[in-house]
Amino acid sequence: RQFSAIYFERPNTFLGGAAHLSLFALNEEDGPGIGETANNQLYTPSLLLYKKSKPGQWDFDIQSVLQLGTRRASSSPSARKLDVFAHFHHAEVGYTFDVPYSPRIDLEFDYASGDSNPNDGDYGRFNTLQGARVREFGPSGLFGILARENIIMPGIRIEFQKKNFVDGRIVYKPAWLAEKTDASPGDGSIQDPTGQSGSFLGHEIYARLRYWIVPKHVRWVVYGAAFINGEFFDDPSAASNATGNGNPIYGATDLEFIF
């Protein structure tokens, strides 16, 4: 398995913000120590325009990503080869108020393509390749209901911070399947090939609070999240839907020591 990247960034390019161009390449083959893979041969170009947040100013983060190449329909060596065309888009616009604790509010939107037809010889489900999903999709990697694949997700975020003292955020996001016949985002364990279970995944709300007990050295962190299932997770029409699990609730706390 080989993963490589090249990127170029230029400041002060768009509305006072920077432009970032990148190309990621993932090439994998079956082999000793790896086993059977999907034989992904993926090339993922990306354009990112962003402006960092500052008190009294607007900021933005806009990204469009394409994904081209080939892969097997499964990890089986006998599986047929599929042409890949997938895409991902993120848009975020925020404003930071020039008052104590620098509160910031933003509106954001994520779209990651799904596979509309598993029998057409093409593959349209976006592969996120790498990168943390914490900021956009939950307070922790352990709370992995949503991910950058087969998803449409707008949201609103409120944040505040005071350097070396405290910072926090609270986020609300409803989510839909981009393709209702494709599998759920995340582990992809739930799918209704008929589409009768609908596309609404549910509502997610999560929060995080971080407090410096000893500035720059000891920090206390508290996380919390809840997901209210939508029609897709609740409808028994989904062939592999493991109903009866209720609406997931997550909470955690940790103490961080920085040396």
mmCIF file of C-alpha atoms in Angstrom:
data_model
loop_
_atom_site.group_PDB
_atom_site.id
_atom_site.type_symbol
_atom_site.label_atom_id
_atom_site.label_comp_id
_atom_site.label_asym_id
_atom_site.label_seq_id
_atom_site.Cartn_x
_atom_site.Cartn_y
_atom_site.Cartn_z
ATOM 1 C CA ARG A 1 0.000 0.000 0.000
ATOM 2 C CA GLN A 2 1.427 3.351 -1.046
ATOM 3 C CA PHE A 3 0.021 6.755 -0.122
ATOM 4 C CA SER A 4 1.542 9.955 -1.452
ATOM 5 C CA ALA A 5 0.658 13.625 -1.751
ATOM 6 C CA ILE A 6 1.790 16.878 -3.285
ATOM 7 C CA TYR A 7 0.427 20.306 -2.438
ATOM 8 C CA PHE A 8 0.864 23.990 -3.167
ATOM 9 C CA GLU A 9 -0.381 26.912 -1.088
ATOM 10 C CA ARG A 10 -0.481 30.622 -1.784
ATOM 11 C CA PRO A 11 -1.559 33.299 0.762
ATOM 12 C CA ASN A 12 -3.669 36.391 -0.011
ATOM 13 C CA THR A 13 -5.289 34.823 -3.054
ATOM 14 C CA PHE A 14 -9.056 35.053 -2.508
ATOM 15 C CA LEU A 15 -10.855 37.701 -0.397
ATOM 16 C CA GLY A 16 -7.833 38.008 1.860
ATOM 17 C CA GLY A 17 -7.552 34.260 2.311
ATOM 18 C CA ALA A 18 -5.254 31.528 1.054
ATOM 19 C CA ALA A 19 -5.594 28.996 -1.768
ATOM 20 C CA HIS A 20 -4.425 25.426 -1.314
ATOM 21 C CA LEU A 21 -4.074 22.887 -4.142
ATOM 22 C CA SER A 22 -3.313 19.240 -3.435
ATOM 23 C CA LEU A 23 -3.231 15.824 -5.055
ATOM 24 C CA PHE A 24 -3.373 12.568 -3.078
ATOM 25 C CA ALA A 25 -2.620 9.157 -4.564
ATOM 26 C CA LEU A 26 -3.544 5.811 -2.992
ATOM 27 C CA ASN A 27 -2.262 2.643 -4.663
ATOM 28 C CA GLU A 28 -2.754 -0.753 -3.056
ATOM 29 C CA GLU A 29 -2.390 -4.391 -4.088
ATOM 30 C CA ASP A 30 -2.874 -7.719 -2.339
ATOM 31 C CA GLY A 31 0.279 -8.941 -0.675
ATOM 32 C CA PRO A 32 1.934 -10.564 2.341
ATOM 33 C CA GLY A 33 1.078 -8.750 5.550
ATOM 34 C CA ILE A 34 -1.729 -6.847 3.832
ATOM 35 C CA GLY A 35 -3.998 -9.629 2.660
ATOM 36 C CA GLU A 36 -6.809 -9.045 0.202
ATOM 37 C CA THR A 37 -7.698 -5.415 -0.477
ATOM 38 C CA ALA A 38 -10.090 -3.543 -2.706
ATOM 39 C CA ASN A 39 -7.067 -2.739 -4.913
ATOM 40 C CA ASN A 40 -7.765 0.961 -4.710
ATOM 41 C CA GLN A 41 -5.980 2.992 -7.378
ATOM 42 C CA LEU A 42 -7.296 6.426 -6.444
ATOM 43 C CA TYR A 43 -6.234 9.944 -7.404
ATOM 44 C CA THR A 44 -7.806 12.738 -5.394
ATOM 45 C CA PRO A 45 -7.243 16.389 -6.441
ATOM 46 C CA SER A 46 -8.508 19.122 -4.114
ATOM 47 C CA LEU A 47 -8.969 22.900 -4.095
ATOM 48 C CA LEU A 48 -9.250 24.644 -0.722
ATOM 49 C CA LEU A 49 -9.911 28.357 -0.149
ATOM 50 C CA TYR A 50 -9.771 29.526 3.455
ATOM 51 C CA LYS A 51 -9.405 32.548 5.689
ATOM 52 C CA LYS A 52 -8.588 32.125 9.383
ATOM 53 C CA SER A 53 -10.936 33.520 11.993
ATOM 54 C CA LYS A 54 -10.080 36.827 13.684
ATOM 55 C CA PRO A 55 -12.111 39.025 16.067
ATOM 56 C CA GLY A 56 -14.374 41.439 14.213
ATOM 57 C CA GLN A 57 -13.966 39.652 10.861
ATOM 58 C CA TRP A 58 -15.664 37.125 8.614
ATOM 59 C CA ASP A 59 -13.867 33.893 7.815
ATOM 60 C CA PHE A 60 -14.479 31.008 5.441
ATOM 61 C CA ASP A 61 -13.381 27.483 4.550
ATOM 62 C CA ILE A 62 -14.460 26.174 1.136
ATOM 63 C CA GLN A 63 -13.190 22.935 -0.346
ATOM 64 C CA SER A 64 -14.047 20.792 -3.372
ATOM 65 C CA VAL A 65 -12.493 17.362 -3.879
ATOM 66 C CA LEU A 66 -12.705 14.928 -6.795
ATOM 67 C CA GLN A 67 -11.786 11.259 -6.693
ATOM 68 C CA LEU A 68 -10.900 9.276 -9.816
ATOM 69 C CA GLY A 69 -9.453 5.856 -10.496
ATOM 70 C CA THR A 70 -10.413 2.202 -10.108
ATOM 71 C CA ARG A 71 -11.148 -0.343 -7.383
ATOM 72 C CA ARG A 72 -12.629 -3.805 -6.949
ATOM 73 C CA ALA A 73 -16.277 -4.231 -6.035
ATOM 74 C CA SER A 74 -15.000 -5.979 -2.884
ATOM 75 C CA SER A 75 -11.705 -7.253 -1.470
ATOM 76 C CA SER A 76 -12.113 -10.619 -3.195
ATOM 77 C CA PRO A 77 -9.515 -11.185 -5.957
ATOM 78 C CA SER A 78 -12.332 -12.400 -8.223
ATOM 79 C CA ALA A 79 -14.441 -9.247 -7.749
ATOM 80 C CA ARG A 80 -14.953 -7.144 -10.834
ATOM 81 C CA LYS A 81 -13.076 -3.904 -11.407
ATOM 82 C CA LEU A 82 -15.044 -0.659 -11.079
ATOM 83 C CA ASP A 83 -14.377 2.846 -12.378
ATOM 84 C CA VAL A 84 -14.371 5.398 -9.550
ATOM 85 C CA PHE A 85 -15.877 8.862 -9.777
ATOM 86 C CA ALA A 86 -16.673 10.404 -6.404
ATOM 87 C CA HIS A 87 -16.581 13.863 -4.845
ATOM 88 C CA PHE A 88 -16.692 15.740 -1.558
ATOM 89 C CA HIS A 89 -17.520 19.390 -0.795
ATOM 90 C CA HIS A 90 -17.295 21.459 2.376
ATOM 91 C CA ALA A 91 -18.415 25.070 2.829
ATOM 92 C CA GLU A 92 -18.189 27.098 6.016
ATOM 93 C CA VAL A 93 -18.724 30.806 6.678
ATOM 94 C CA GLY A 94 -18.270 32.277 10.148
ATOM 95 C CA TYR A 95 -17.994 35.531 12.056
ATOM 96 C CA THR A 96 -16.015 36.199 15.257
ATOM 97 C CA PHE A 97 -17.292 38.973 17.513
ATOM 98 C CA ASP A 98 -14.755 41.409 18.906
ATOM 99 C CA VAL A 99 -15.871 41.073 22.530
ATOM 100 C CA PRO A 100 -14.514 39.121 25.528
ATOM 101 C CA TYR A 101 -14.121 35.373 24.895
ATOM 102 C CA SER A 102 -14.280 35.997 21.096
ATOM 103 C CA PRO A 103 -17.562 34.152 20.408
ATOM 104 C CA ARG A 104 -17.808 32.812 16.865
ATOM 105 C CA ILE A 105 -20.845 31.530 14.979
ATOM 106 C CA ASP A 106 -20.741 29.758 11.649
ATOM 107 C CA LEU A 107 -22.932 27.985 9.156
ATOM 108 C CA GLU A 108 -21.483 24.965 7.392
ATOM 109 C CA PHE A 109 -22.363 22.300 4.858
ATOM 110 C CA ASP A 110 -20.824 18.945 3.933
ATOM 111 C CA TYR A 111 -21.596 16.697 0.971
ATOM 112 C CA ALA A 112 -19.868 13.404 0.230
ATOM 113 C CA SER A 113 -21.110 11.297 -2.665
ATOM 114 C CA GLY A 114 -22.530 7.796 -2.394
ATOM 115 C CA ASP A 115 -22.866 4.958 -4.877
ATOM 116 C CA SER A 116 -26.205 5.269 -6.663
ATOM 117 C CA ASN A 117 -26.176 1.852 -8.370
ATOM 118 C CA PRO A 118 -23.956 -1.073 -7.295
ATOM 119 C CA ASN A 119 -24.617 -2.863 -10.596
ATOM 120 C CA ASP A 120 -23.623 -0.198 -13.132
ATOM 121 C CA GLY A 121 -19.853 -0.856 -13.178
ATOM 122 C CA ASP A 122 -19.070 2.496 -11.550
ATOM 123 C CA TYR A 123 -18.282 3.345 -7.928
ATOM 124 C CA GLY A 124 -19.412 6.686 -6.512
ATOM 125 C CA ARG A 125 -18.857 6.402 -2.755
ATOM 126 C CA PHE A 126 -16.254 8.902 -1.565
ATOM 127 C CA ASN A 127 -13.199 7.482 0.231
ATOM 128 C CA THR A 128 -11.958 9.953 2.832
ATOM 129 C CA LEU A 129 -8.415 8.441 2.631
ATOM 130 C CA GLN A 130 -7.110 9.990 5.878
ATOM 131 C CA GLY A 131 -7.685 12.812 8.296
ATOM 132 C CA ALA A 132 -9.547 13.330 11.568
ATOM 133 C CA ARG A 133 -13.334 13.568 11.508
ATOM 134 C CA VAL A 134 -13.578 15.061 15.000
ATOM 135 C CA ARG A 135 -14.346 18.689 14.205
ATOM 136 C CA GLU A 136 -17.050 18.160 11.560
ATOM 137 C CA PHE A 137 -18.586 14.848 12.634
ATOM 138 C CA GLY A 138 -18.401 14.581 16.416
ATOM 139 C CA PRO A 139 -16.496 15.351 19.602
ATOM 140 C CA SER A 140 -14.356 12.212 19.434
ATOM 141 C CA GLY A 141 -13.225 9.550 17.002
ATOM 142 C CA LEU A 142 -14.962 6.989 19.240
ATOM 143 C CA PHE A 143 -18.351 8.526 18.413
ATOM 144 C CA GLY A 144 -18.240 7.369 14.803
ATOM 145 C CA ILE A 145 -21.811 7.494 13.510
ATOM 146 C CA LEU A 146 -21.111 9.977 10.695
ATOM 147 C CA ALA A 147 -18.221 10.287 8.247
ATOM 148 C CA ARG A 148 -17.234 11.811 4.894
ATOM 149 C CA GLU A 149 -19.103 9.318 2.717
ATOM 150 C CA ASN A 150 -22.642 9.158 1.334
ATOM 151 C CA ILE A 151 -23.812 12.123 3.380
ATOM 152 C CA ILE A 152 -25.512 15.516 3.125
ATOM 153 C CA MET A 153 -25.082 17.507 6.321
ATOM 154 C CA PRO A 154 -25.689 21.206 7.038
ATOM 155 C CA GLY A 155 -24.927 22.596 10.479
ATOM 156 C CA ILE A 156 -24.562 25.514 12.847
ATOM 157 C CA ARG A 157 -21.662 25.954 15.263
ATOM 158 C CA ILE A 158 -21.056 28.316 18.198
ATOM 159 C CA GLU A 159 -17.568 28.611 19.673
ATOM 160 C CA PHE A 160 -15.792 30.766 22.251
ATOM 161 C CA GLN A 161 -12.293 30.968 23.655
ATOM 162 C CA LYS A 162 -9.944 32.849 25.929
ATOM 163 C CA LYS A 163 -6.311 31.970 25.339
ATOM 164 C CA ASN A 164 -4.671 29.824 28.025
ATOM 165 C CA PHE A 165 -7.913 29.788 30.046
ATOM 166 C CA VAL A 166 -10.980 28.147 28.470
ATOM 167 C CA ASP A 167 -12.591 27.330 25.132
ATOM 168 C CA GLY A 168 -15.759 25.557 24.078
ATOM 169 C CA ARG A 169 -18.097 24.702 21.249
ATOM 170 C CA ILE A 170 -21.608 23.435 20.658
ATOM 171 C CA VAL A 171 -22.753 22.104 17.291
ATOM 172 C CA TYR A 172 -26.065 21.014 15.795
ATOM 173 C CA LYS A 173 -26.268 19.056 12.526
ATOM 174 C CA PRO A 174 -29.055 17.141 10.789
ATOM 175 C CA ALA A 175 -27.881 14.534 8.274
ATOM 176 C CA TRP A 176 -29.228 12.747 5.189
ATOM 177 C CA LEU A 177 -27.909 10.033 2.900
ATOM 178 C CA ALA A 178 -26.660 11.388 -0.415
ATOM 179 C CA GLU A 179 -27.851 8.126 -2.033
ATOM 180 C CA LYS A 180 -30.606 6.371 -0.084
ATOM 181 C CA THR A 181 -29.912 2.958 -1.650
ATOM 182 C CA ASP A 182 -26.258 3.049 -0.567
ATOM 183 C CA ALA A 183 -24.958 2.047 2.873
ATOM 184 C CA SER A 184 -24.824 4.349 5.876
ATOM 185 C CA PRO A 185 -21.725 6.508 6.457
ATOM 186 C CA GLY A 186 -19.193 5.414 9.037
ATOM 187 C CA ASP A 187 -18.942 1.628 9.155
ATOM 188 C CA GLY A 188 -21.520 1.161 6.364
ATOM 189 C CA SER A 189 -23.278 -1.557 8.358
ATOM 190 C CA ILE A 190 -26.837 -0.482 7.513
ATOM 191 C CA GLN A 191 -28.270 -0.453 4.001
ATOM 192 C CA ASP A 192 -31.661 -0.605 2.338
ATOM 193 C CA PRO A 193 -31.078 -1.395 -1.376
ATOM 194 C CA THR A 194 -34.745 -0.606 -2.093
ATOM 195 C CA GLY A 195 -34.537 2.923 -0.684
ATOM 196 C CA GLN A 196 -37.808 2.414 1.207
ATOM 197 C CA SER A 197 -36.229 3.416 4.530
ATOM 198 C CA GLY A 198 -35.775 6.962 3.249
ATOM 199 C CA SER A 199 -32.674 9.104 3.487
ATOM 200 C CA PHE A 200 -32.908 11.026 6.790
ATOM 201 C CA LEU A 201 -30.243 9.757 9.187
ATOM 202 C CA GLY A 202 -31.097 11.947 12.173
ATOM 203 C CA HIS A 203 -30.041 14.882 14.325
ATOM 204 C CA GLU A 204 -26.629 15.179 15.963
ATOM 205 C CA ILE A 205 -25.731 17.633 18.702
ATOM 206 C CA TYR A 206 -22.369 17.690 20.427
ATOM 207 C CA ALA A 207 -20.296 19.902 22.670
ATOM 208 C CA ARG A 208 -16.793 20.215 24.061
ATOM 209 C CA LEU A 209 -15.338 22.290 26.902
ATOM 210 C CA ARG A 210 -11.609 22.651 27.620
ATOM 211 C CA TYR A 211 -10.214 24.392 30.693
ATOM 212 C CA TRP A 212 -6.563 25.103 31.508
ATOM 213 C CA ILE A 213 -5.865 24.111 35.118
ATOM 214 C CA VAL A 214 -2.211 25.050 34.634
ATOM 215 C CA PRO A 215 -1.865 27.259 31.523
ATOM 216 C CA LYS A 216 0.032 25.529 28.691
ATOM 217 C CA HIS A 217 0.666 22.406 30.789
ATOM 218 C CA VAL A 218 -2.473 20.827 32.329
ATOM 219 C CA ARG A 219 -5.890 20.919 30.648
ATOM 220 C CA TRP A 220 -9.217 19.357 31.606
ATOM 221 C CA VAL A 221 -11.557 18.378 28.751
ATOM 222 C CA VAL A 222 -15.245 17.356 28.803
ATOM 223 C CA TYR A 223 -17.111 15.973 25.764
ATOM 224 C CA GLY A 224 -20.767 15.188 25.178
ATOM 225 C CA ALA A 225 -22.881 14.120 22.193
ATOM 226 C CA ALA A 226 -26.311 12.760 21.344
ATOM 227 C CA PHE A 227 -27.744 11.398 18.117
ATOM 228 C CA ILE A 228 -31.515 11.238 17.539
ATOM 229 C CA ASN A 229 -32.255 8.573 14.957
ATOM 230 C CA GLY A 230 -34.107 9.550 11.798
ATOM 231 C CA GLU A 231 -36.314 7.437 9.555
ATOM 232 C CA PHE A 232 -33.402 5.541 7.974
ATOM 233 C CA PHE A 233 -32.115 4.117 11.272
ATOM 234 C CA ASP A 234 -35.595 3.485 12.705
ATOM 235 C CA ASP A 235 -37.359 1.983 9.683
ATOM 236 C CA PRO A 236 -37.234 -1.848 9.725
ATOM 237 C CA SER A 237 -37.315 -1.841 5.893
ATOM 238 C CA ALA A 238 -33.527 -1.477 6.004
ATOM 239 C CA ALA A 239 -32.441 -5.061 5.345
ATOM 240 C CA SER A 240 -29.579 -5.101 7.858
ATOM 241 C CA ASN A 241 -30.928 -2.500 10.254
ATOM 242 C CA ALA A 242 -30.038 -3.435 13.833
ATOM 243 C CA THR A 243 -33.047 -1.732 15.443
ATOM 244 C CA GLY A 244 -33.622 -1.497 19.171
ATOM 245 C CA ASN A 245 -30.347 0.291 20.006
ATOM 246 C CA GLY A 246 -32.110 3.554 20.796
ATOM 247 C CA ASN A 247 -30.607 6.999 20.319
ATOM 248 C CA PRO A 248 -26.849 6.954 21.062
ATOM 249 C CA ILE A 249 -25.531 9.209 23.826
ATOM 250 C CA TYR A 250 -21.814 9.750 24.407
ATOM 251 C CA GLY A 251 -19.877 11.418 27.190
ATOM 252 C CA ALA A 252 -16.217 11.518 28.182
ATOM 253 C CA THR A 253 -13.678 13.498 30.124
ATOM 254 C CA ASP A 254 -9.899 13.503 30.209
ATOM 255 C CA LEU A 255 -6.966 15.277 31.763
ATOM 256 C CA GLU A 256 -4.173 16.314 29.398
ATOM 257 C CA PHE A 257 -0.561 16.921 30.409
ATOM 258 C CA ILE A 258 1.547 18.902 27.916
ATOM 259 C CA PHE A 259 5.332 18.867 28.296
#
